[in-house]
């Protein structure tokens, strides 16, 4: 066997995109029919209630049938979900790995010998070839024009830190970012301020995200007076991990026209949206592969223009980044390979072949995901908002995140927002139910969701209307003190759909919400939570 990773067996399904598009142009007669039998999960035929609900769902969202190929994928590569009875709805936290990707990768490792890339042995050469192939796969997946390169990092946060610590901030320059951003984007402000640069925030809307006109006004009023003497950086969050907002990528071009260097946090955007660097030529973009296809963890990337990297000044050097080091002394010469200057130490060479295979895998299914997730998201939000408490008729939940303007209708369309729903459960009198109770109850019913502020304090503050409280924080404040200040637990409940999500997942979450609406089942869950708290206290 040669050293080339074998193709994933399901990669040929990408050819089905053309067929589905053709069907979509027809009279959609197939919409009234359910997907093929083999597209269903094993339990679908066993749960009559789910089957009835699914048929009603298809009447409202007939275009969902076009994505039956993902139902087949659910059965072939994610059957462990149904075997375990687990409902996984935390794809924004991390995607689930397809079993076939693990099989392909372990098979490759079983038949090949890989060595440290900082050598010229046969094992090292194979690792270097795999690393090169992975870089090319990343550039191809994101449709990067010539002039881009790929730096492998531990994750998106490490990629963002690379830019922050190396960008030539100075007095007179600016770092502009949105309030609805991940903490790793906020963290760059420390490098900016330490070097005398001003930090300027673009406030988020009540539902998160940026208002484009306001963003342009702030960018214009803080534009660099001299691109070379006062370099400034604009960081844009492609999609919020809590508010579900997609920010217009056109802001990248606008900022560039004003003389800004540009940085895109695409960690939440890339898993379910098509990102083209040819159409949006950002200077640098941060991604995490586990969020895209689940495996491997511990590998991310900074996809950057070589011309941008040449402007950066690394604060240190390490093994693999240098050619010559004077010791003792002060002289050193960086390696000639630009991407290697930013890859500290040894890259994760054993897992890079899985990046190549994972991107090929995702390429086959990505065109179907926006349409599929649009239908699931619309159905979930609509159904959740219709639920009422027994007796009082009060709403069971309040959705806080941005809602899509309309359901998608065709394969290949891109949604105006993501498939992440942030909300809170309410008591019959309208108070927010404790997040710790929701965590306990959901876990007891084999539901993997997430609660909290999602490492996005600006987005959470916007959704929870806590921006004034945020402005009153003091140095050294703890989360417990902040919660005491506002009078309740801080955060939201987040349900996020992704690669392996199906109707059954949505149905189970709605069944869980119905149990909260029912007096008897709610009391059982509440007593169990209270009992566990008392036990922990003892």
Short mmCIF file of C-alpha atoms in Angstrom, two decimals:
data_model
loop_
_atom_site.label_atom_id
_atom_site.label_comp_id
_atom_site.label_asym_id
_atom_site.label_seq_id
_atom_site.Cartn_x
_atom_site.Cartn_y
_atom_site.Cartn_z
CA UNK A 1 0.00 0.00 0.00
CA UNK A 2 1.38 3.46 -0.87
CA UNK A 3 1.42 6.40 1.52
CA UNK A 4 -1.64 8.14 0.09
CA UNK A 5 -4.75 8.15 2.33
CA UNK A 6 -7.63 6.29 0.74
CA UNK A 7 -10.71 8.12 -0.36
CA UNK A 8 -13.77 8.01 1.84
CA UNK A 9 -16.24 5.48 0.39
CA UNK A 10 -19.16 7.92 0.36
CA UNK A 11 -17.43 10.79 -1.46
CA UNK A 12 -19.26 9.92 -4.68
CA UNK A 13 -22.54 11.18 -3.24
CA UNK A 14 -21.57 14.72 -4.15
CA UNK A 15 -22.74 13.88 -7.64
CA UNK A 16 -26.24 13.60 -6.20
CA UNK A 17 -26.31 17.37 -5.78
CA UNK A 18 -26.95 17.85 -9.46
CA UNK A 19 -29.74 15.27 -9.38
CA UNK A 20 -31.38 16.90 -6.36
CA UNK A 21 -31.14 20.31 -7.98
CA UNK A 22 -32.83 18.90 -11.07
CA UNK A 23 -35.60 17.43 -8.96
CA UNK A 24 -36.01 20.78 -7.29
CA UNK A 25 -36.59 22.42 -10.67
CA UNK A 26 -39.34 19.95 -11.47
CA UNK A 27 -42.84 19.98 -10.08
CA UNK A 28 -41.58 18.59 -6.77
CA UNK A 29 -43.95 15.67 -7.01
CA UNK A 30 -41.54 13.66 -4.88
CA UNK A 31 -42.06 16.08 -1.98
CA UNK A 32 -45.27 14.36 -0.96
CA UNK A 33 -43.50 11.03 -0.65
CA UNK A 34 -41.29 10.09 2.32
CA UNK A 35 -37.57 9.41 1.78
CA UNK A 36 -36.47 5.88 0.81
CA UNK A 37 -36.79 3.31 3.56
CA UNK A 38 -33.04 2.92 3.93
CA UNK A 39 -32.70 6.63 4.73
CA UNK A 40 -34.43 6.21 8.07
CA UNK A 41 -32.73 5.50 11.37
CA UNK A 42 -33.38 2.11 12.93
CA UNK A 43 -35.87 3.39 15.48
CA UNK A 44 -37.96 5.46 13.06
CA UNK A 45 -40.16 2.52 12.17
CA UNK A 46 -40.59 1.62 15.84
CA UNK A 47 -41.98 4.93 17.07
CA UNK A 48 -45.43 5.48 15.62
CA UNK A 49 -45.79 8.86 17.32
CA UNK A 50 -42.58 10.09 15.73
CA UNK A 51 -43.67 8.77 12.34
CA UNK A 52 -46.97 10.65 12.53
CA UNK A 53 -45.23 13.86 13.56
CA UNK A 54 -42.69 13.41 10.76
CA UNK A 55 -45.40 13.16 8.11
CA UNK A 56 -46.96 16.39 9.37
CA UNK A 57 -43.51 17.99 9.35
CA UNK A 58 -43.00 17.00 5.70
CA UNK A 59 -46.29 18.60 4.72
CA UNK A 60 -45.02 21.91 6.06
CA UNK A 61 -41.43 21.49 4.88
CA UNK A 62 -41.62 19.21 1.82
CA UNK A 63 -38.21 20.38 0.61
CA UNK A 64 -36.64 18.52 3.55
CA UNK A 65 -37.10 15.33 1.53
CA UNK A 66 -34.34 16.50 -0.79
CA UNK A 67 -31.85 15.88 2.00
CA UNK A 68 -32.63 12.19 2.48
CA UNK A 69 -28.98 11.43 1.69
CA UNK A 70 -28.10 12.88 5.12
CA UNK A 71 -30.65 10.55 6.73
CA UNK A 72 -28.79 7.68 5.09
CA UNK A 73 -25.57 9.12 6.50
CA UNK A 74 -27.15 9.25 9.95
CA UNK A 75 -27.88 5.55 9.73
CA UNK A 76 -24.48 4.53 8.36
CA UNK A 77 -22.11 6.79 10.29
CA UNK A 78 -23.99 7.96 13.37
CA UNK A 79 -26.01 4.89 14.35
CA UNK A 80 -24.37 5.05 17.78
CA UNK A 81 -26.73 7.92 18.64
CA UNK A 82 -29.80 5.73 18.28
CA UNK A 83 -28.11 2.74 19.90
CA UNK A 84 -27.28 4.84 22.95
CA UNK A 85 -30.62 6.64 22.92
CA UNK A 86 -28.74 9.95 23.01
CA UNK A 87 -30.08 13.19 21.56
CA UNK A 88 -27.06 15.31 20.67
CA UNK A 89 -27.79 18.98 19.99
CA UNK A 90 -24.49 20.70 20.77
CA UNK A 91 -22.95 20.87 17.31
CA UNK A 92 -21.84 24.43 17.95
CA UNK A 93 -19.72 23.07 20.78
CA UNK A 94 -18.34 20.29 18.62
CA UNK A 95 -19.52 18.23 15.67
CA UNK A 96 -19.77 14.44 15.90
CA UNK A 97 -17.26 12.39 13.96
CA UNK A 98 -18.56 10.07 11.21
CA UNK A 99 -17.56 6.48 11.91
CA UNK A 100 -16.26 5.94 8.39
CA UNK A 101 -13.76 8.79 8.83
CA UNK A 102 -12.36 7.04 11.89
CA UNK A 103 -12.17 3.74 9.99
CA UNK A 104 -10.35 5.33 7.04
CA UNK A 105 -7.90 7.15 9.27
CA UNK A 106 -7.10 4.21 11.55
CA UNK A 107 -6.67 2.00 8.49
CA UNK A 108 -4.16 4.47 7.12
CA UNK A 109 -2.26 4.59 10.40
CA UNK A 110 -2.31 0.80 10.59
CA UNK A 111 -0.57 0.44 7.22
CA UNK A 112 1.88 3.36 7.29
CA UNK A 113 4.77 4.70 9.34
CA UNK A 114 4.77 8.41 10.11
CA UNK A 115 7.62 10.36 11.69
CA UNK A 116 8.40 13.85 12.88
CA UNK A 117 8.28 16.27 9.95
CA UNK A 118 11.54 17.91 11.07
CA UNK A 119 13.64 15.21 9.44
CA UNK A 120 14.31 13.61 6.04
CA UNK A 121 13.69 9.94 6.82
CA UNK A 122 11.10 7.96 4.88
CA UNK A 123 8.66 8.21 7.78
CA UNK A 124 9.24 11.95 8.02
CA UNK A 125 8.81 12.45 4.29
CA UNK A 126 5.47 10.68 4.39
CA UNK A 127 4.35 12.94 7.24
CA UNK A 128 5.47 16.00 5.29
CA UNK A 129 3.55 14.78 2.24
CA UNK A 130 0.42 14.32 4.34
CA UNK A 131 0.86 17.80 5.82
CA UNK A 132 1.21 19.28 2.34
CA UNK A 133 -1.88 17.41 1.14
CA UNK A 134 -3.84 18.68 4.14
CA UNK A 135 -2.81 22.28 3.44
CA UNK A 136 -3.89 21.95 -0.14
CA UNK A 137 -7.19 20.37 0.90
CA UNK A 138 -7.89 23.32 3.22
CA UNK A 139 -7.09 25.86 0.50
CA UNK A 140 -9.29 23.99 -1.97
CA UNK A 141 -12.20 23.61 0.46
CA UNK A 142 -12.26 27.35 1.16
CA UNK A 143 -11.66 28.23 -2.51
CA UNK A 144 -8.55 30.20 -1.73
CA UNK A 145 -6.88 32.02 -4.65
CA UNK A 146 -3.08 31.98 -5.05
CA UNK A 147 -1.24 33.80 -2.29
CA UNK A 148 -2.84 32.03 0.68
CA UNK A 149 -1.17 29.51 2.96
CA UNK A 150 -2.28 27.37 5.91
CA UNK A 151 -0.78 27.37 9.39
CA UNK A 152 -1.85 24.43 11.54
CA UNK A 153 -2.65 25.28 15.15
CA UNK A 154 -4.24 23.57 18.14
CA UNK A 155 -7.64 25.18 17.46
CA UNK A 156 -9.28 28.40 16.28
CA UNK A 157 -8.36 30.15 19.53
CA UNK A 158 -4.67 29.42 18.95
CA UNK A 159 -5.01 30.73 15.39
CA UNK A 160 -6.54 33.98 16.66
CA UNK A 161 -3.81 34.30 19.29
CA UNK A 162 -1.15 33.96 16.59
CA UNK A 163 -2.53 37.06 14.91
CA UNK A 164 -3.01 38.98 18.15
CA UNK A 165 0.47 38.40 19.54
CA UNK A 166 2.20 39.11 16.21
CA UNK A 167 0.19 42.02 14.80
CA UNK A 168 2.17 45.31 14.87
CA UNK A 169 -0.22 47.24 17.11
CA UNK A 170 1.12 50.64 18.19
CA UNK A 171 0.01 54.07 19.33
CA UNK A 172 -2.35 55.54 16.78
CA UNK A 173 -3.57 52.18 15.47
CA UNK A 174 -6.91 50.56 16.29
CA UNK A 175 -8.40 47.15 16.97
CA UNK A 176 -12.07 47.12 15.94
CA UNK A 177 -14.34 44.20 16.81
CA UNK A 178 -17.95 43.33 17.48
CA UNK A 179 -19.28 42.93 21.02
CA UNK A 180 -20.99 39.68 19.93
CA UNK A 181 -17.72 37.76 19.58
CA UNK A 182 -16.02 34.77 21.15
CA UNK A 183 -13.67 35.40 24.07
CA UNK A 184 -10.73 34.45 21.85
CA UNK A 185 -11.55 37.47 19.66
CA UNK A 186 -11.97 39.70 22.72
CA UNK A 187 -8.65 38.44 24.04
CA UNK A 188 -6.71 40.08 21.20
CA UNK A 189 -7.51 43.44 22.81
CA UNK A 190 -4.90 42.65 25.48
CA UNK A 191 -2.13 42.67 22.87
CA UNK A 192 -3.54 45.85 21.32
CA UNK A 193 -3.80 47.78 24.57
CA UNK A 194 -0.41 46.66 25.81
CA UNK A 195 1.12 48.27 22.73
CA UNK A 196 -0.80 51.52 22.98
CA UNK A 197 -3.46 50.80 20.39
CA UNK A 198 -7.06 51.82 20.99
CA UNK A 199 -9.77 49.17 21.15
CA UNK A 200 -13.11 50.05 19.58
CA UNK A 201 -16.25 47.96 19.97
CA UNK A 202 -19.20 47.74 17.60
CA UNK A 203 -22.26 47.22 19.77
CA UNK A 204 -24.50 44.28 18.98
CA UNK A 205 -28.20 44.49 18.25
CA UNK A 206 -30.68 43.17 20.87
CA UNK A 207 -30.65 39.86 18.96
CA UNK A 208 -26.90 39.85 18.54
CA UNK A 209 -24.75 40.48 15.52
CA UNK A 210 -23.79 43.78 13.92
CA UNK A 211 -25.95 46.41 12.32
CA UNK A 212 -24.09 46.96 9.00
CA UNK A 213 -24.55 50.73 8.76
CA UNK A 214 -23.40 51.25 12.34
CA UNK A 215 -20.43 48.96 11.76
CA UNK A 216 -19.39 50.90 8.66
CA UNK A 217 -19.68 54.21 10.50
CA UNK A 218 -17.43 52.99 13.31
CA UNK A 219 -14.92 51.54 10.88
CA UNK A 220 -14.83 54.78 8.93
CA UNK A 221 -14.45 57.02 11.98
CA UNK A 222 -11.53 54.91 13.24
CA UNK A 223 -9.86 54.16 9.92
CA UNK A 224 -6.05 54.14 9.97
CA UNK A 225 -4.44 57.46 9.10
CA UNK A 226 -1.47 55.61 7.69
CA UNK A 227 -1.68 51.98 6.64
CA UNK A 228 2.06 51.44 7.06
CA UNK A 229 2.84 53.58 10.11
CA UNK A 230 -0.36 52.86 12.05
CA UNK A 231 -1.58 49.38 11.08
CA UNK A 232 -5.10 48.62 12.32
CA UNK A 233 -7.03 45.38 12.57
CA UNK A 234 -10.72 44.62 12.10
CA UNK A 235 -11.92 41.26 13.47
CA UNK A 236 -15.28 39.99 12.23
CA UNK A 237 -17.23 37.08 13.69
CA UNK A 238 -18.67 35.20 10.73
CA UNK A 239 -21.44 33.64 12.80
CA UNK A 240 -22.18 34.10 16.47
CA UNK A 241 -22.04 30.97 18.59
CA UNK A 242 -24.85 32.24 20.84
CA UNK A 243 -27.05 34.73 18.97
CA UNK A 244 -27.17 32.74 15.70
CA UNK A 245 -26.44 35.95 13.76
CA UNK A 246 -24.45 35.84 10.55
CA UNK A 247 -22.58 39.08 10.00
CA UNK A 248 -22.29 40.32 6.40
CA UNK A 249 -18.92 39.28 5.00
CA UNK A 250 -19.06 42.37 2.78
CA UNK A 251 -17.78 44.26 5.84
CA UNK A 252 -14.43 42.59 5.20
CA UNK A 253 -14.09 44.26 1.80
CA UNK A 254 -15.30 47.57 3.19
CA UNK A 255 -12.75 47.52 6.02
CA UNK A 256 -10.00 46.57 3.58
CA UNK A 257 -10.90 49.54 1.38
CA UNK A 258 -10.33 51.81 4.39
CA UNK A 259 -6.86 50.39 5.01
CA UNK A 260 -7.62 47.87 7.76
CA UNK A 261 -6.07 44.45 7.96
CA UNK A 262 -8.90 41.95 8.36
CA UNK A 263 -9.43 38.83 10.45
CA UNK A 264 -12.40 36.45 10.21
CA UNK A 265 -13.41 34.11 13.02
CA UNK A 266 -15.07 31.37 10.98
CA UNK A 267 -15.14 28.68 13.67
CA UNK A 268 -18.96 28.76 13.93
CA UNK A 269 -19.57 29.62 10.28
CA UNK A 270 -17.54 27.01 8.42
CA UNK A 271 -19.29 23.80 9.63
CA UNK A 272 -22.59 24.47 7.82
CA UNK A 273 -21.90 27.36 5.41
CA UNK A 274 -19.88 27.71 2.24
CA UNK A 275 -16.99 30.13 2.75
CA UNK A 276 -15.12 31.30 -0.35
CA UNK A 277 -11.88 33.20 0.07
CA UNK A 278 -12.08 34.11 -3.59
CA UNK A 279 -15.29 36.02 -2.91
CA UNK A 280 -14.23 37.27 0.53
CA UNK A 281 -10.45 37.78 0.41
CA UNK A 282 -9.90 38.30 4.14
CA UNK A 283 -6.29 38.64 5.30
CA UNK A 284 -6.59 35.81 7.82
CA UNK A 285 -9.27 33.32 8.89
CA UNK A 286 -9.41 31.06 11.96
CA UNK A 287 -11.09 27.63 11.97
CA UNK A 288 -11.33 24.48 14.11
CA UNK A 289 -11.73 21.16 12.33
CA UNK A 290 -13.50 19.33 15.16
CA UNK A 291 -16.34 21.82 14.83
CA UNK A 292 -16.59 20.96 11.14
CA UNK A 293 -16.49 17.14 11.14
CA UNK A 294 -15.80 16.01 14.69
CA UNK A 295 -12.33 14.52 14.32
CA UNK A 296 -9.58 15.22 15.06
CA UNK A 297 -9.73 17.47 18.10
CA UNK A 298 -6.61 19.48 18.78
CA UNK A 299 -6.15 20.70 15.21
CA UNK A 300 -7.20 24.07 13.87
CA UNK A 301 -5.79 26.41 11.28
CA UNK A 302 -5.05 29.99 10.37
CA UNK A 303 -5.68 30.41 6.66
CA UNK A 304 -3.87 33.60 5.72
CA UNK A 305 -2.47 35.66 2.90
CA UNK A 306 1.29 35.33 2.71
CA UNK A 307 1.51 39.11 2.26
CA UNK A 308 -0.29 39.54 5.60
CA UNK A 309 1.96 37.08 7.42
CA UNK A 310 5.00 39.01 6.22
CA UNK A 311 3.73 42.03 8.19
CA UNK A 312 3.54 40.12 11.48
CA UNK A 313 6.29 40.10 14.08
CA UNK A 314 6.43 36.98 16.21
CA UNK A 315 7.34 37.69 19.86
CA UNK A 316 9.48 34.57 20.12
CA UNK A 317 10.84 31.62 18.17
CA UNK A 318 10.67 27.89 18.81
CA UNK A 319 11.68 24.56 17.40
CA UNK A 320 10.65 24.30 13.76
CA UNK A 321 10.31 28.07 13.22
CA UNK A 322 14.00 28.92 12.87
CA UNK A 323 16.90 28.06 10.58
CA UNK A 324 19.82 29.32 12.70
CA UNK A 325 20.01 30.33 16.38
CA UNK A 326 23.10 31.84 17.99
CA UNK A 327 23.59 30.33 21.46
CA UNK A 328 24.84 31.99 23.51
CA UNK A 329 24.00 35.19 21.75
CA UNK A 330 21.07 37.15 20.34
CA UNK A 331 21.00 36.33 16.65
CA UNK A 332 18.52 34.04 14.95
CA UNK A 333 17.22 33.47 11.41
CA UNK A 334 13.65 32.33 10.78
CA UNK A 335 13.03 29.38 8.46
CA UNK A 336 12.40 30.24 4.82
CA UNK A 337 9.00 28.51 4.72
CA UNK A 338 6.48 31.17 5.76
CA UNK A 339 3.93 28.83 7.33
CA UNK A 340 6.66 27.07 9.33
CA UNK A 341 7.59 30.39 10.96
CA UNK A 342 4.23 30.26 12.76
CA UNK A 343 4.03 26.55 13.61
CA UNK A 344 5.72 26.24 16.99
CA UNK A 345 7.33 22.88 17.58
CA UNK A 346 6.02 19.72 15.94
CA UNK A 347 2.67 19.86 14.19
CA UNK A 348 0.04 17.18 14.84
CA UNK A 349 1.31 15.09 11.93
CA UNK A 350 -0.47 11.86 12.92
CA UNK A 351 -3.88 13.48 12.54
CA UNK A 352 -3.33 15.64 9.47
CA UNK A 353 -4.36 12.86 7.05
CA UNK A 354 -7.77 12.94 8.76
CA UNK A 355 -8.07 16.64 7.85
CA UNK A 356 -7.76 15.82 4.17
CA UNK A 357 -10.31 13.01 4.41
CA UNK A 358 -12.64 15.00 6.66
CA UNK A 359 -12.80 17.91 4.24
CA UNK A 360 -13.58 15.57 1.37
CA UNK A 361 -16.28 14.00 3.48
CA UNK A 362 -17.85 17.31 4.45
CA UNK A 363 -17.69 18.56 0.85
CA UNK A 364 -20.07 15.78 -0.14
CA UNK A 365 -22.76 16.75 2.36
CA UNK A 366 -22.27 20.47 2.93
CA UNK A 367 -24.49 21.53 0.00
CA UNK A 368 -27.47 19.76 1.64
CA UNK A 369 -26.99 21.08 5.19
CA UNK A 370 -28.36 24.64 4.94
CA UNK A 371 -31.66 23.41 3.47
CA UNK A 372 -31.97 20.58 5.97
CA UNK A 373 -31.05 22.63 9.02
CA UNK A 374 -33.30 25.49 7.91
CA UNK A 375 -36.33 23.20 8.05
CA UNK A 376 -35.34 21.69 11.41
CA UNK A 377 -34.60 25.12 12.92
CA UNK A 378 -37.87 26.67 11.73
CA UNK A 379 -39.88 23.70 12.99
CA UNK A 380 -38.18 23.70 16.37
CA UNK A 381 -38.62 27.44 16.97
CA UNK A 382 -42.23 27.46 15.81
CA UNK A 383 -43.19 24.43 17.89
CA UNK A 384 -41.30 25.60 20.98
CA UNK A 385 -42.99 29.01 20.91
CA UNK A 386 -46.43 27.38 20.66
CA UNK A 387 -46.02 25.35 23.87
CA UNK A 388 -48.01 26.55 26.88
CA UNK A 389 -48.04 25.61 30.56
CA UNK A 390 -50.93 23.48 31.80
CA UNK A 391 -53.56 25.52 33.54
CA UNK A 392 -52.08 29.01 33.08
CA UNK A 393 -51.55 28.99 29.33
CA UNK A 394 -48.30 30.91 29.86
CA UNK A 395 -45.43 30.37 27.37
CA UNK A 396 -43.04 27.57 28.24
CA UNK A 397 -40.03 29.18 26.59
CA UNK A 398 -38.76 32.43 25.17
CA UNK A 399 -36.46 32.33 22.15
CA UNK A 400 -33.75 34.99 22.37
CA UNK A 401 -31.49 34.33 19.40
CA UNK A 402 -31.94 35.57 15.86
CA UNK A 403 -34.50 33.70 13.80
CA UNK A 404 -34.12 32.96 10.10
CA UNK A 405 -36.24 35.22 7.92
CA UNK A 406 -37.64 32.37 5.84
CA UNK A 407 -37.19 28.63 5.30
CA UNK A 408 -34.86 27.69 2.47
CA UNK A 409 -36.43 25.93 -0.50
CA UNK A 410 -33.60 24.55 -2.63
CA UNK A 411 -30.36 22.62 -2.24
CA UNK A 412 -27.39 24.98 -2.39
CA UNK A 413 -29.13 28.01 -0.88
CA UNK A 414 -27.39 29.74 2.03
CA UNK A 415 -29.34 30.81 5.11
CA UNK A 416 -29.28 34.35 6.52
CA UNK A 417 -28.43 32.92 9.96
CA UNK A 418 -27.32 29.66 11.52
CA UNK A 419 -29.05 26.70 13.14
CA UNK A 420 -28.36 27.64 16.75
CA UNK A 421 -31.29 28.43 19.04
CA UNK A 422 -30.64 30.23 22.32
CA UNK A 423 -33.63 30.40 24.65
CA UNK A 424 -34.77 30.14 28.25
CA UNK A 425 -37.44 27.96 29.82
CA UNK A 426 -40.02 29.84 31.86
CA UNK A 427 -42.07 28.92 34.92
CA UNK A 428 -45.87 29.34 34.78
CA UNK A 429 -45.47 32.81 36.34
CA UNK A 430 -42.90 33.88 33.73
CA UNK A 431 -39.68 33.52 35.74
CA UNK A 432 -36.62 31.99 34.12
CA UNK A 433 -36.08 28.39 35.24
CA UNK A 434 -32.60 27.74 36.68
CA UNK A 435 -30.07 26.60 34.11
CA UNK A 436 -28.70 24.06 36.58
CA UNK A 437 -32.15 22.47 36.70
CA UNK A 438 -32.31 22.31 32.90
CA UNK A 439 -28.85 20.74 32.75
CA UNK A 440 -29.87 18.10 35.29
CA UNK A 441 -33.23 17.33 33.65
CA UNK A 442 -31.81 17.20 30.12
CA UNK A 443 -28.98 14.92 31.16
CA UNK A 444 -31.46 12.63 32.90
CA UNK A 445 -33.30 12.31 29.59
CA UNK A 446 -30.14 11.64 27.54
CA UNK A 447 -30.14 15.06 25.90
CA UNK A 448 -26.79 16.74 25.23
CA UNK A 449 -27.37 20.48 25.04
CA UNK A 450 -25.48 23.40 26.54
CA UNK A 451 -26.25 26.17 29.01
CA UNK A 452 -24.33 29.29 29.98
CA UNK A 453 -22.83 32.27 28.17
CA UNK A 454 -20.94 30.16 25.59
CA UNK A 455 -17.66 32.11 26.01
CA UNK A 456 -19.43 35.03 24.35
CA UNK A 457 -20.18 37.63 27.03
CA UNK A 458 -21.15 40.39 24.60
CA UNK A 459 -23.65 38.20 22.76
CA UNK A 460 -25.11 36.86 26.00
CA UNK A 461 -25.45 40.37 27.43
CA UNK A 462 -27.34 41.49 24.32
CA UNK A 463 -29.76 38.55 24.37
CA UNK A 464 -30.40 38.84 28.12
CA UNK A 465 -30.57 42.67 28.07
CA UNK A 466 -27.65 42.96 30.48
CA UNK A 467 -25.52 45.50 28.63
CA UNK A 468 -26.04 48.14 31.33
CA UNK A 469 -25.12 45.59 34.02
CA UNK A 470 -22.03 44.69 32.00
CA UNK A 471 -20.90 48.32 32.08
CA UNK A 472 -21.07 48.33 35.89
CA UNK A 473 -18.63 45.46 36.40
CA UNK A 474 -15.51 46.07 38.47
CA UNK A 475 -12.01 44.65 38.43
CA UNK A 476 -11.78 41.14 39.85
CA UNK A 477 -15.53 40.45 39.71
CA UNK A 478 -16.52 36.79 39.72
CA UNK A 479 -19.38 35.11 37.90
CA UNK A 480 -21.11 34.42 41.21
CA UNK A 481 -20.94 38.12 42.10
CA UNK A 482 -22.24 39.08 38.68
CA UNK A 483 -25.17 36.69 39.12
CA UNK A 484 -25.92 38.17 42.53
CA UNK A 485 -25.92 41.61 40.93
CA UNK A 486 -28.54 40.66 38.31
CA UNK A 487 -30.50 38.34 40.61
CA UNK A 488 -30.40 35.08 38.65
CA UNK A 489 -28.12 32.61 36.90
CA UNK A 490 -26.41 34.04 33.86
CA UNK A 491 -26.74 32.40 30.50
CA UNK A 492 -29.09 30.74 28.09
CA UNK A 493 -30.01 27.27 26.89
CA UNK A 494 -28.42 26.53 23.54
CA UNK A 495 -29.62 23.92 21.10
CA UNK A 496 -27.58 23.68 17.92
CA UNK A 497 -28.12 21.38 14.95
CA UNK A 498 -25.46 20.06 12.60
CA UNK A 499 -24.17 17.36 10.30
CA UNK A 500 -26.00 14.38 11.82
CA UNK A 501 -29.18 16.11 13.05
CA UNK A 502 -32.53 14.68 11.99
CA UNK A 503 -36.21 15.18 12.70
CA UNK A 504 -36.14 12.68 15.54
CA UNK A 505 -33.68 14.87 17.46
CA UNK A 506 -35.99 17.86 17.18
CA UNK A 507 -38.99 15.77 18.21
CA UNK A 508 -37.22 14.52 21.34
CA UNK A 509 -36.24 18.04 22.41
CA UNK A 510 -39.82 19.18 21.94
CA UNK A 511 -41.03 16.20 23.98
CA UNK A 512 -38.67 17.30 26.74
CA UNK A 513 -40.08 20.83 26.54
CA UNK A 514 -43.60 19.37 26.75
CA UNK A 515 -42.63 17.65 30.00
CA UNK A 516 -41.73 21.04 31.42
CA UNK A 517 -45.16 22.31 30.35
CA UNK A 518 -46.90 19.43 32.12
CA UNK A 519 -47.41 19.95 35.88
CA UNK A 520 -46.89 16.35 36.87
CA UNK A 521 -43.80 15.56 34.81
CA UNK A 522 -42.27 18.93 35.69
CA UNK A 523 -42.71 18.23 39.41
CA UNK A 524 -40.98 14.87 39.06
CA UNK A 525 -37.98 16.46 37.32
CA UNK A 526 -37.87 19.35 39.79
CA UNK A 527 -37.96 17.08 42.85
CA UNK A 528 -35.17 14.94 41.41
CA UNK A 529 -33.01 18.04 40.91
CA UNK A 530 -33.74 19.40 44.37
CA UNK A 531 -33.04 15.98 45.90
CA UNK A 532 -29.66 15.79 44.20
CA UNK A 533 -28.76 19.29 45.38
CA UNK A 534 -29.61 18.34 48.97
CA UNK A 535 -27.57 15.17 48.65
CA UNK A 536 -24.57 17.11 47.36
CA UNK A 537 -24.90 19.57 50.24
CA UNK A 538 -24.72 16.72 52.74
#
